[in-house]
Coordinates of C-alpha atoms and ligand atoms in Angstrom, one line a residue:
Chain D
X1 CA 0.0 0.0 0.0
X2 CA 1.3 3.1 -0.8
X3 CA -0.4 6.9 1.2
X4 CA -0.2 9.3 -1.4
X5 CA -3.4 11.3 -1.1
X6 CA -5.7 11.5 1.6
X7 CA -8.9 11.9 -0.7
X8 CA -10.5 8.1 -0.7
X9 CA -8.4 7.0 2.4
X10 CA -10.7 4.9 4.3
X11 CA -11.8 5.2 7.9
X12 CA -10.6 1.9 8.9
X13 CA -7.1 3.1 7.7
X14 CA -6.9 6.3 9.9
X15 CA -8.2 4.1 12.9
X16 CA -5.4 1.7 12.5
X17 CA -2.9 5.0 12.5
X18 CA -4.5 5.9 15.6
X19 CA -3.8 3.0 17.4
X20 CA -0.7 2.3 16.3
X21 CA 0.9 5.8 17.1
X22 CA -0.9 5.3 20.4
X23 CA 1.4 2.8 21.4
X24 CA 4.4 4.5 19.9
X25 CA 3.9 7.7 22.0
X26 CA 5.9 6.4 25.0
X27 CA 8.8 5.7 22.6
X28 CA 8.9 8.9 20.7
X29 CA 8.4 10.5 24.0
X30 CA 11.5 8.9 25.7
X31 CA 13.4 9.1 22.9
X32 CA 14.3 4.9 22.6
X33 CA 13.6 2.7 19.6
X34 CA 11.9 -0.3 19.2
X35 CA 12.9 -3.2 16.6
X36 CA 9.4 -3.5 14.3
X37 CA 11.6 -2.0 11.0
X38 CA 14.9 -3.4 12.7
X39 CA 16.9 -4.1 9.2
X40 CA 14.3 -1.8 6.8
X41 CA 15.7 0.9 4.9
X42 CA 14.0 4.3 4.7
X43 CA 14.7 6.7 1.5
X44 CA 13.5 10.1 1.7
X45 CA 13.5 12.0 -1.5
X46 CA 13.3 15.7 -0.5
X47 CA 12.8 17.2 -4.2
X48 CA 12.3 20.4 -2.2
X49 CA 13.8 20.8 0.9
X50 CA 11.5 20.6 4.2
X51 CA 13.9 20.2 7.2
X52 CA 11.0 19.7 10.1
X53 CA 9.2 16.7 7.9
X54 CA 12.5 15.2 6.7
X55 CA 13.8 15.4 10.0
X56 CA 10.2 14.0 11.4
X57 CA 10.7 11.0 8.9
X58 CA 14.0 9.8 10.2
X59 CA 13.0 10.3 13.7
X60 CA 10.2 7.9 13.3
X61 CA 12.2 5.4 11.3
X62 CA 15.0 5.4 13.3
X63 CA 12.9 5.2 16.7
X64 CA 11.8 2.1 14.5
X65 CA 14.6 0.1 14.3
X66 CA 15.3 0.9 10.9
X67 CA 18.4 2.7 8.6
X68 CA 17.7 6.1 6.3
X69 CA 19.0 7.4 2.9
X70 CA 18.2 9.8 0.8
X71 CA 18.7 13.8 -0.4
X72 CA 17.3 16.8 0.9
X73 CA 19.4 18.8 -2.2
X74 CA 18.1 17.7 -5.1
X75 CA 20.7 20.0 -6.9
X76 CA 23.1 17.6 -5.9
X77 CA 21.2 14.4 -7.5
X78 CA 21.0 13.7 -11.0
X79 CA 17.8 15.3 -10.3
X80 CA 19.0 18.7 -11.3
X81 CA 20.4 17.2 -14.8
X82 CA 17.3 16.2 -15.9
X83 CA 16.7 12.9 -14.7
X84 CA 13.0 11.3 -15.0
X85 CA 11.3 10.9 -11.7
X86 CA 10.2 7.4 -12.9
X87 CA 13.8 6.3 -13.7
X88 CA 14.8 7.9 -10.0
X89 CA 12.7 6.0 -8.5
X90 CA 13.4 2.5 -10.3
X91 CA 17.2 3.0 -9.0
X92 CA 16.0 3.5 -5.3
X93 CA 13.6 1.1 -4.6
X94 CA 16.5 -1.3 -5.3
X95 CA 17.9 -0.2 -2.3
X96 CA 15.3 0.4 0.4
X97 CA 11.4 -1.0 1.5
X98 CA 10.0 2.6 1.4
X99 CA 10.1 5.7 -0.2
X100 CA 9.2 9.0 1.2
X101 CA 9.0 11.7 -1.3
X102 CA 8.8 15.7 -1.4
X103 CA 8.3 16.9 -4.9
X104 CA 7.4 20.6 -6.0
X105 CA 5.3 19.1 -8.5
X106 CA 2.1 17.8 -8.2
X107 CA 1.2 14.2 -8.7
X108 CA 4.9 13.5 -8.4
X109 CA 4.1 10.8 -5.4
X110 CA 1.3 9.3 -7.5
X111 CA 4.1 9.0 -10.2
X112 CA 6.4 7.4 -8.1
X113 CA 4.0 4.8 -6.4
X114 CA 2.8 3.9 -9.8
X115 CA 6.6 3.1 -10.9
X116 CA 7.9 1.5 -7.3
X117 CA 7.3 -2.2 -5.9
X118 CA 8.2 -0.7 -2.8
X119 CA 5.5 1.4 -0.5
X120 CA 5.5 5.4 -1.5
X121 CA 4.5 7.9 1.3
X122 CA 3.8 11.4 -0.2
X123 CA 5.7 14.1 2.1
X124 CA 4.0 16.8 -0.1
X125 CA 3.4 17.3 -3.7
X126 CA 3.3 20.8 -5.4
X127 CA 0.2 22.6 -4.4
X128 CA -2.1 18.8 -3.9
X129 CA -1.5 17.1 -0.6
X130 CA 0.3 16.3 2.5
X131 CA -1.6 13.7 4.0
X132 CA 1.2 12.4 6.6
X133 CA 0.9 16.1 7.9
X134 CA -3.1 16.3 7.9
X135 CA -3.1 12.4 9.7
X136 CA -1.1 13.6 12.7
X137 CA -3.6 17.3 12.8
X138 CA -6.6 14.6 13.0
X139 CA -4.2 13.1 15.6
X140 CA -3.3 15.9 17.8
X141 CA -6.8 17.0 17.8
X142 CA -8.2 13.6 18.6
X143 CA -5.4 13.7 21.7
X144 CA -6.0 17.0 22.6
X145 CA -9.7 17.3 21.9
X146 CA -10.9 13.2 22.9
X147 CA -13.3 13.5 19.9
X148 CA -13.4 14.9 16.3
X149 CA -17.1 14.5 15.9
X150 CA -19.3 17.4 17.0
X151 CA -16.2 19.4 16.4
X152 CA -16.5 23.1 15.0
X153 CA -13.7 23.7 12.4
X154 CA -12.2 27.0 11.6
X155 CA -9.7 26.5 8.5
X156 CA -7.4 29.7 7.6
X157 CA -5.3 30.5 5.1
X158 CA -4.2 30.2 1.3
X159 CA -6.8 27.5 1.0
X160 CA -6.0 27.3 -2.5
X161 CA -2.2 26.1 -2.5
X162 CA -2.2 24.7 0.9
X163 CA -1.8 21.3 0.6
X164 CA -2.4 20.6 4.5
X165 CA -5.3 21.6 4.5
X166 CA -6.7 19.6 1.1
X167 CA -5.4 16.6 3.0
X168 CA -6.4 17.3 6.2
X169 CA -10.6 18.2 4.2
X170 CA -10.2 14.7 3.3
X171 CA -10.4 13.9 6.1
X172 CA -12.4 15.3 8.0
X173 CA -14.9 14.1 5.4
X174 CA -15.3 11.1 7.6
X175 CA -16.4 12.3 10.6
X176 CA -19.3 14.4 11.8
X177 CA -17.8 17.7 11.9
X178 CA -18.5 21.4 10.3
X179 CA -15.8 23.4 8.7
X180 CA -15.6 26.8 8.3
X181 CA -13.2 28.3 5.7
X182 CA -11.3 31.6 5.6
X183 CA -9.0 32.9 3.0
X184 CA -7.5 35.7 1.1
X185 CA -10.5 36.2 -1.9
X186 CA -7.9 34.8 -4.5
X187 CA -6.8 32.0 -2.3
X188 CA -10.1 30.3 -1.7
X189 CA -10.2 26.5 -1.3
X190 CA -10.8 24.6 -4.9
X191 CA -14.3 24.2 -5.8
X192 CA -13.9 20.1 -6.8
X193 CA -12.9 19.9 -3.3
X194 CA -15.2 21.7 -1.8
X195 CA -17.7 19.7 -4.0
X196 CA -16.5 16.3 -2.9
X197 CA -16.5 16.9 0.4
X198 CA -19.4 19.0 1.2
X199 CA -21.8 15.5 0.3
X200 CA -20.5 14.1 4.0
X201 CA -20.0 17.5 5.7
X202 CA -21.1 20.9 6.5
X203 CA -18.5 23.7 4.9
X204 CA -19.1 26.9 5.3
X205 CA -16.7 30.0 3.8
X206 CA -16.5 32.9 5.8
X207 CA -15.5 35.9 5.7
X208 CA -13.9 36.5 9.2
X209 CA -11.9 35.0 11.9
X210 CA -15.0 33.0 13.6
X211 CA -14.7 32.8 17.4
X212 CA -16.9 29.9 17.4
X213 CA -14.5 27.0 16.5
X214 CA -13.5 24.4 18.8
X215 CA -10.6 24.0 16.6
X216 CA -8.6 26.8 14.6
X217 CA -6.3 25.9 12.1
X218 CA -4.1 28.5 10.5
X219 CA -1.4 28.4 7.7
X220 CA 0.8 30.6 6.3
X221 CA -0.4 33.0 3.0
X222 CA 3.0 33.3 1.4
X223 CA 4.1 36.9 0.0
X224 CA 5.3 34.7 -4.2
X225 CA 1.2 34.3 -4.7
X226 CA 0.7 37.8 -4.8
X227 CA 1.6 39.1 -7.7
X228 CA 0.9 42.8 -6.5
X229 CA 2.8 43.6 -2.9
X230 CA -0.2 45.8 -1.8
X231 CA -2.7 42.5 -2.6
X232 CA -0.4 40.7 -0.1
X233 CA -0.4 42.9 2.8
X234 CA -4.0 43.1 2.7
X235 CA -4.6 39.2 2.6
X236 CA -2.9 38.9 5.4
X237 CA -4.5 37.9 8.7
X238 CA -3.0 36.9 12.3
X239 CA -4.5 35.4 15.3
X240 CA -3.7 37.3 18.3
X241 CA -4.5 37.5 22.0
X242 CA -7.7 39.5 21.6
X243 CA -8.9 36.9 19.2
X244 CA -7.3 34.4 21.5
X245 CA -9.7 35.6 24.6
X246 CA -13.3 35.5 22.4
X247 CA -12.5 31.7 21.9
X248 CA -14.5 28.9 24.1
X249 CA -11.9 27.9 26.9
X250 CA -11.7 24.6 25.5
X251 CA -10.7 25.9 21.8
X252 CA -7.4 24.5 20.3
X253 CA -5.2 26.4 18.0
X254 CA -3.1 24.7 15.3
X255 CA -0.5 25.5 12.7
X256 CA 1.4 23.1 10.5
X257 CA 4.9 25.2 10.9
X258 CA 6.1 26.9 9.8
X259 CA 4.3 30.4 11.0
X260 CA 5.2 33.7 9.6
X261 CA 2.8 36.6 11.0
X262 CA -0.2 34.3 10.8
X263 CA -0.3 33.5 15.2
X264 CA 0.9 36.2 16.9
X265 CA 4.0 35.1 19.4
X266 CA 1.7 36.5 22.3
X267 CA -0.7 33.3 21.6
X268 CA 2.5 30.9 22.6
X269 CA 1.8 30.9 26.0
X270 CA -2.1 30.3 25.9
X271 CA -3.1 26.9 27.0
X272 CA -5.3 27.0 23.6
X273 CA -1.8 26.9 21.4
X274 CA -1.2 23.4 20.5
X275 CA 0.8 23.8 17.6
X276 CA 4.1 22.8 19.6
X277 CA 2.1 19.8 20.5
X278 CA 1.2 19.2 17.0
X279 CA 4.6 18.9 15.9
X280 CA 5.4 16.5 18.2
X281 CA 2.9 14.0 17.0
X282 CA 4.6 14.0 13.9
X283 CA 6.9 11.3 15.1
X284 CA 4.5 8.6 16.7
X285 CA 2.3 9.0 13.6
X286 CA 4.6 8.6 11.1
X287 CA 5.8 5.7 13.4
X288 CA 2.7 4.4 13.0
X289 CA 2.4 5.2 9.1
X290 CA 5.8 3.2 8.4
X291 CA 5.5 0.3 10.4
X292 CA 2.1 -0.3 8.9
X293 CA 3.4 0.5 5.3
X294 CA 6.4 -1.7 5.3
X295 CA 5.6 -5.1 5.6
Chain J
X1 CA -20.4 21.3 -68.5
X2 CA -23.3 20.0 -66.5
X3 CA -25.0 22.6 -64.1
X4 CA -24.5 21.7 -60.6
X5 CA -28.0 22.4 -58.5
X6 CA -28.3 25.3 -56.7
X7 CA -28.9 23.2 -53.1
X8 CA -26.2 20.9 -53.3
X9 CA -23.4 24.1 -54.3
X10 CA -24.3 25.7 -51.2
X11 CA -24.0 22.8 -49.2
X12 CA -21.4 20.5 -49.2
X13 CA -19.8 18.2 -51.9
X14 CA -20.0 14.6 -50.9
X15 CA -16.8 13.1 -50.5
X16 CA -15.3 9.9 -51.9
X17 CA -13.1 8.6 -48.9
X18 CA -13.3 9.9 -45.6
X19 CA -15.3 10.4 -42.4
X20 CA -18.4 12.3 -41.6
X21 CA -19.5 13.3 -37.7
X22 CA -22.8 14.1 -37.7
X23 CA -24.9 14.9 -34.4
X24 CA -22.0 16.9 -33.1
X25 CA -23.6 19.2 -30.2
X26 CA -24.3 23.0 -32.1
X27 CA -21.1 25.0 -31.6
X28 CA -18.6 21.8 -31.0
X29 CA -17.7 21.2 -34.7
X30 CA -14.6 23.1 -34.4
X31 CA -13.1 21.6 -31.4
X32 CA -14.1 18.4 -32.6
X33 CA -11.6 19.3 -35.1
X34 CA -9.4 20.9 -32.2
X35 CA -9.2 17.2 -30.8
X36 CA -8.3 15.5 -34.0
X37 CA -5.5 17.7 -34.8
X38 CA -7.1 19.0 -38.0
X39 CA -5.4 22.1 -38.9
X40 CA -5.1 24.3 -41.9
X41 CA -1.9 21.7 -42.9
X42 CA -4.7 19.4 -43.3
X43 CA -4.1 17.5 -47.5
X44 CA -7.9 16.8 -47.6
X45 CA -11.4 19.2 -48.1
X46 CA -12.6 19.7 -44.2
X47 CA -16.4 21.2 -44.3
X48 CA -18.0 22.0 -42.0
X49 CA -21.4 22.6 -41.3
X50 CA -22.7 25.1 -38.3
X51 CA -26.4 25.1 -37.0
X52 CA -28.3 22.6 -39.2
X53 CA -31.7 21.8 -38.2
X54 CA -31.9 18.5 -36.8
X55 CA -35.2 16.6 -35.6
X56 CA -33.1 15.1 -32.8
X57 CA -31.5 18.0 -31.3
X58 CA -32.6 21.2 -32.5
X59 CA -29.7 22.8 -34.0
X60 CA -26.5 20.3 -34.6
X61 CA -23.0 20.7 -36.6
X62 CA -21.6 18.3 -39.2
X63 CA -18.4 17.2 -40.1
X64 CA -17.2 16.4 -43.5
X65 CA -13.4 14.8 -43.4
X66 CA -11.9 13.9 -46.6
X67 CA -9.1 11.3 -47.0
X68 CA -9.1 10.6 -43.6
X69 CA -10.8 7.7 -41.2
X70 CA -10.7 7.9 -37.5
X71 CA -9.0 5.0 -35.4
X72 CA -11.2 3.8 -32.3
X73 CA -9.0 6.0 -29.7
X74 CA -10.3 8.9 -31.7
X75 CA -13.7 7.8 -31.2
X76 CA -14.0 8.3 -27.9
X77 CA -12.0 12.0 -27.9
X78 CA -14.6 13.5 -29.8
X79 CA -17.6 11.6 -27.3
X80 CA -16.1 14.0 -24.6
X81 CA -16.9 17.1 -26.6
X82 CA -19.9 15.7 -28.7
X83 CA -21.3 13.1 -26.6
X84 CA -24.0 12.5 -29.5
X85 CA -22.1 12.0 -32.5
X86 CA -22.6 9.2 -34.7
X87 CA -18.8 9.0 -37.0
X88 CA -19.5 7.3 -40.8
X89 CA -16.8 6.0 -42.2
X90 CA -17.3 7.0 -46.1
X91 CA -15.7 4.8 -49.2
X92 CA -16.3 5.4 -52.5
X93 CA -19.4 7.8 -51.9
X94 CA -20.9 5.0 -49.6
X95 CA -21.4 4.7 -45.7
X96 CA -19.3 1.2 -44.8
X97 CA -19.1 2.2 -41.0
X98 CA -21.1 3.9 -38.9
X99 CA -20.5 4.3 -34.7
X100 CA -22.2 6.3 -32.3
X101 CA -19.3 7.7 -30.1
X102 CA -18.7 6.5 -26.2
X103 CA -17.9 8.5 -23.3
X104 CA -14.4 6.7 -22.0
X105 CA -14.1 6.4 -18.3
X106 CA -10.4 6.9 -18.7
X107 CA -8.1 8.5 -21.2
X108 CA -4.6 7.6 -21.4
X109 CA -1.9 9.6 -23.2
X110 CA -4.0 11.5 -25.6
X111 CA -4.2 15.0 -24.2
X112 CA -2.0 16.7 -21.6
X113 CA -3.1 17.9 -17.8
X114 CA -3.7 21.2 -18.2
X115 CA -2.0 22.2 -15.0
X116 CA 1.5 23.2 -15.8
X117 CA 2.8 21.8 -12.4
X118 CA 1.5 18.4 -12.7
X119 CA 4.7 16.1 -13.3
X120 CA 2.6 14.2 -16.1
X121 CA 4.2 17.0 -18.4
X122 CA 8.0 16.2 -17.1
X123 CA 7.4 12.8 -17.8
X124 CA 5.6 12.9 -21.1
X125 CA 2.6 11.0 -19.8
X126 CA -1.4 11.6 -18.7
X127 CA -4.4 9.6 -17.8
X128 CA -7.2 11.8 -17.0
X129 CA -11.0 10.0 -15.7
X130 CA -14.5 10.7 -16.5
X131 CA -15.0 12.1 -13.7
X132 CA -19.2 13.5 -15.6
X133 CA -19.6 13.6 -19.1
X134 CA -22.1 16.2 -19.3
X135 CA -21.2 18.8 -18.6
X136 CA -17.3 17.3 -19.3
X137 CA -15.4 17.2 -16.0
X138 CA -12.4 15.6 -15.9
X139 CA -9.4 14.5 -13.3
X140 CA -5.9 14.0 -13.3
X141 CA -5.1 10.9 -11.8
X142 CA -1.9 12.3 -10.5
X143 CA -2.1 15.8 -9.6
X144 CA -6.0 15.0 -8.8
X145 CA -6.8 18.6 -10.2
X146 CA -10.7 18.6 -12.0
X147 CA -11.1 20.7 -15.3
X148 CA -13.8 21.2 -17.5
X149 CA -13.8 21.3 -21.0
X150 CA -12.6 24.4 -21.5
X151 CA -9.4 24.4 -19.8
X152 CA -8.6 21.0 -21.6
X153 CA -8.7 22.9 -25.0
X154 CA -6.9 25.9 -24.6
Ligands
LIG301 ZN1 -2.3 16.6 -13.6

């Protein structure tokens, strides 16, 4: 089995994740290994360098049992001269059980999967999806939280290049939640998303920061999809203290990472920031992701 | 020389060899053609006809092809723009074939993603799914991105 997008990943399959990175928090937390990928090799791709997921990735395999290869330059790789992705990927899966792949294109990992014997996990591809990221959001709010169902969603951002947050709409799909979106007018989420998704849930766009979400999820609008500076500085948002305060007690504030003026520093402190948290997870569910991947 | 009627002048010569599309949806006749690579560098006579009644449909187009028959793969790129059309296959003046056009489920390798960052285009590959034929929607099975037809014939 390959996870390369999380639109038509089934319930049963997110459960299992759940479960298993359960069991693997006490091990990412003490920082030990256990032996269930003892002698499996780990290659990770990074087309586009992404320090915090590589790094995430070889945490978890390493806390595994198992070894890692790969690039994080591709200017280094034959890559940069030209090389097909699908003639890459033949080459590596000679020498490892799973391939983890960043790509600035998109449907790169679906590529890659369709080429490789070997299991292909999609680190991010282009503008499409990131669902390792978006299974250990549904994670950290499921820990944090107890429940996704009943939950009130407030999603922020460039909606329409974040690929977090296509991956992490998927999902949500699944459960019994409503999500409200927010984003820059020429950022707004894709309508065949929206379309696909709003059969099994309740999505709403908005046209504020809502103070009525359990959960807020922000990402980052980056300054290169503007063409105009002055469009830019006026799609910009932030979540600050005063925004903070008008949230239920209970409300939980997440952020993929990394943050540029989008959560104010201020918000750090507030028991509702759980984008430290979030990070975390990363390790016990991509734990979880591998050992149940590599067979 | 023998007078040629009036009627048939203004319409359209019948051809010897060749392919007509009739039932192609009012206004689809010329990317019909856009789908088929038909181009001015065409050798044969390409007529076409715009907004002829039809009992069926109203108003439909037709095409005339000369020289030129259409291999099954073809078939089923003009069902996504003229889900209708019936295709005649024309030999010495006569009708020897005659299909009504299919809407694939899946088309592989004949026309590009649109989205210039899918890596279909780096790799010189696509396979795009029915996702509705009418209106067309279509998705990339790699960069999953859903396009109607008007961004697949830019
Ligand atoms: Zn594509």
């Amino acid at each position: 089995m390959d996870l390369i997008t999380a639109r038509g990943l089934s319930k049963d399959f997110i459960d299992d994740v759940f479960k298993k990175a359960k069991t693997y928090e006490t091990v990412a937390k003490k920082k030990t290994a256990v032996d269930d990928l003892r002698g499996k090799t780990l290659a990770t791709l990074f087309y586009e360098p992404s320090t915090r997921t590589q790094l995430s990735f070889q945490t978890a395999m390493h806390r595994l049992g198992g070894d890692v290869i790969g690039f994080s330059d591709p200017k280094t790789t034959s890559a940069s001269k030209g090389e097909r992705l699908s003639d890459t990927i033949r080459v590596v899966e000679g020498y490892s059980d799973v391939i983890v792949i960043r790509h600035p294109l998109e449907g790169s990992a679906a590529l890659a999967a369709e080429y490789s014997s070997i299991p292909v996990i999609n680190a991010g591809d282009g503008s499409n999806q990131h669902p390792t990221q978006a299974l250990m959001d549904l994670y950290t709010i499921s820990r944090e939280k107890k429940k996704i169902d009943g939950l009130t969603f407030l999603i922020a951002g460039d909606l329409k290049y974040g690929r977090t947050v296509h991956s992490l709409l998927y999902l949500l799909a699944h459960y019994k939640v409503k999500v409200m979106l927010y984003s820059p007018p020429s950022l707004p989420m894709p309508q065949w998303i929206v379309d696909e998704v709003s059969g099994r849930i309740e999505v709403e766009v908005v046209d504020r920061l809502r103070e009525d979400a359990d959960v807020v999820y922000a990402t980052r609008v980056q300054e290169e999809r503007f063409p105009d500076p002055e469009e830019y500085r006026k799609s910009l948002y932030q979540i600050d203290a005063d925004f903070v305060e008008k949230l239920k007690e209970d409300a939980i504030i997440m952020h993929p990472l990394p943050r540029v003026k989008e959560i104010s520093p201020e918000v750090d402190k507030n028991p509702r920031a759980k984008y430290f948290e979030q990070s975390f997870y990363g390790v016990p569910v991509r734990m979880a992701i591998l050992s149940l991947l590599v067979k | 020389m023998a007078e040629e009627k009036p009627n048939e002048f203004l319409k359209a010569k019948k051809i010897e060899t060749g392919t007509v599309i009739d039932h192609v949806a009012k206004g689809k006749a010329m990317r019909v053609l856009g789908v088929l690579g038909i181009k001015e560098d065409f050798p044969g006579t390409v007529t076409v006809l715009m907004n002829v009644p039809s009992s069926h449909y109203g108003r439909k187009d037709i095409i005339k092809i000369e020289g030129r028959t259409l291999e099954k793969k073809e078939l089923a790129h003009i069902a996504l723009i003229a889900p209708n059309a019936t295709v005649n296959t024309i030999k010495k003046y006569a009708v020897i074939d005659k299909y009504v056009v299919q809407t694939p489920s899946l088309i592989e390798g004949v026309m590009p993603c649109p989205n210039p960052n899918c890596i279909t285009s780096a790799e010189g590959i696509s396979r795009l799914s029915v996702v509705q034929a009418h209106p067309l929607r279509l998705k990339c099975s790699f960069c999953e991105k859903v396009y109607g037809e008007a961004d697949l014939l830019r």
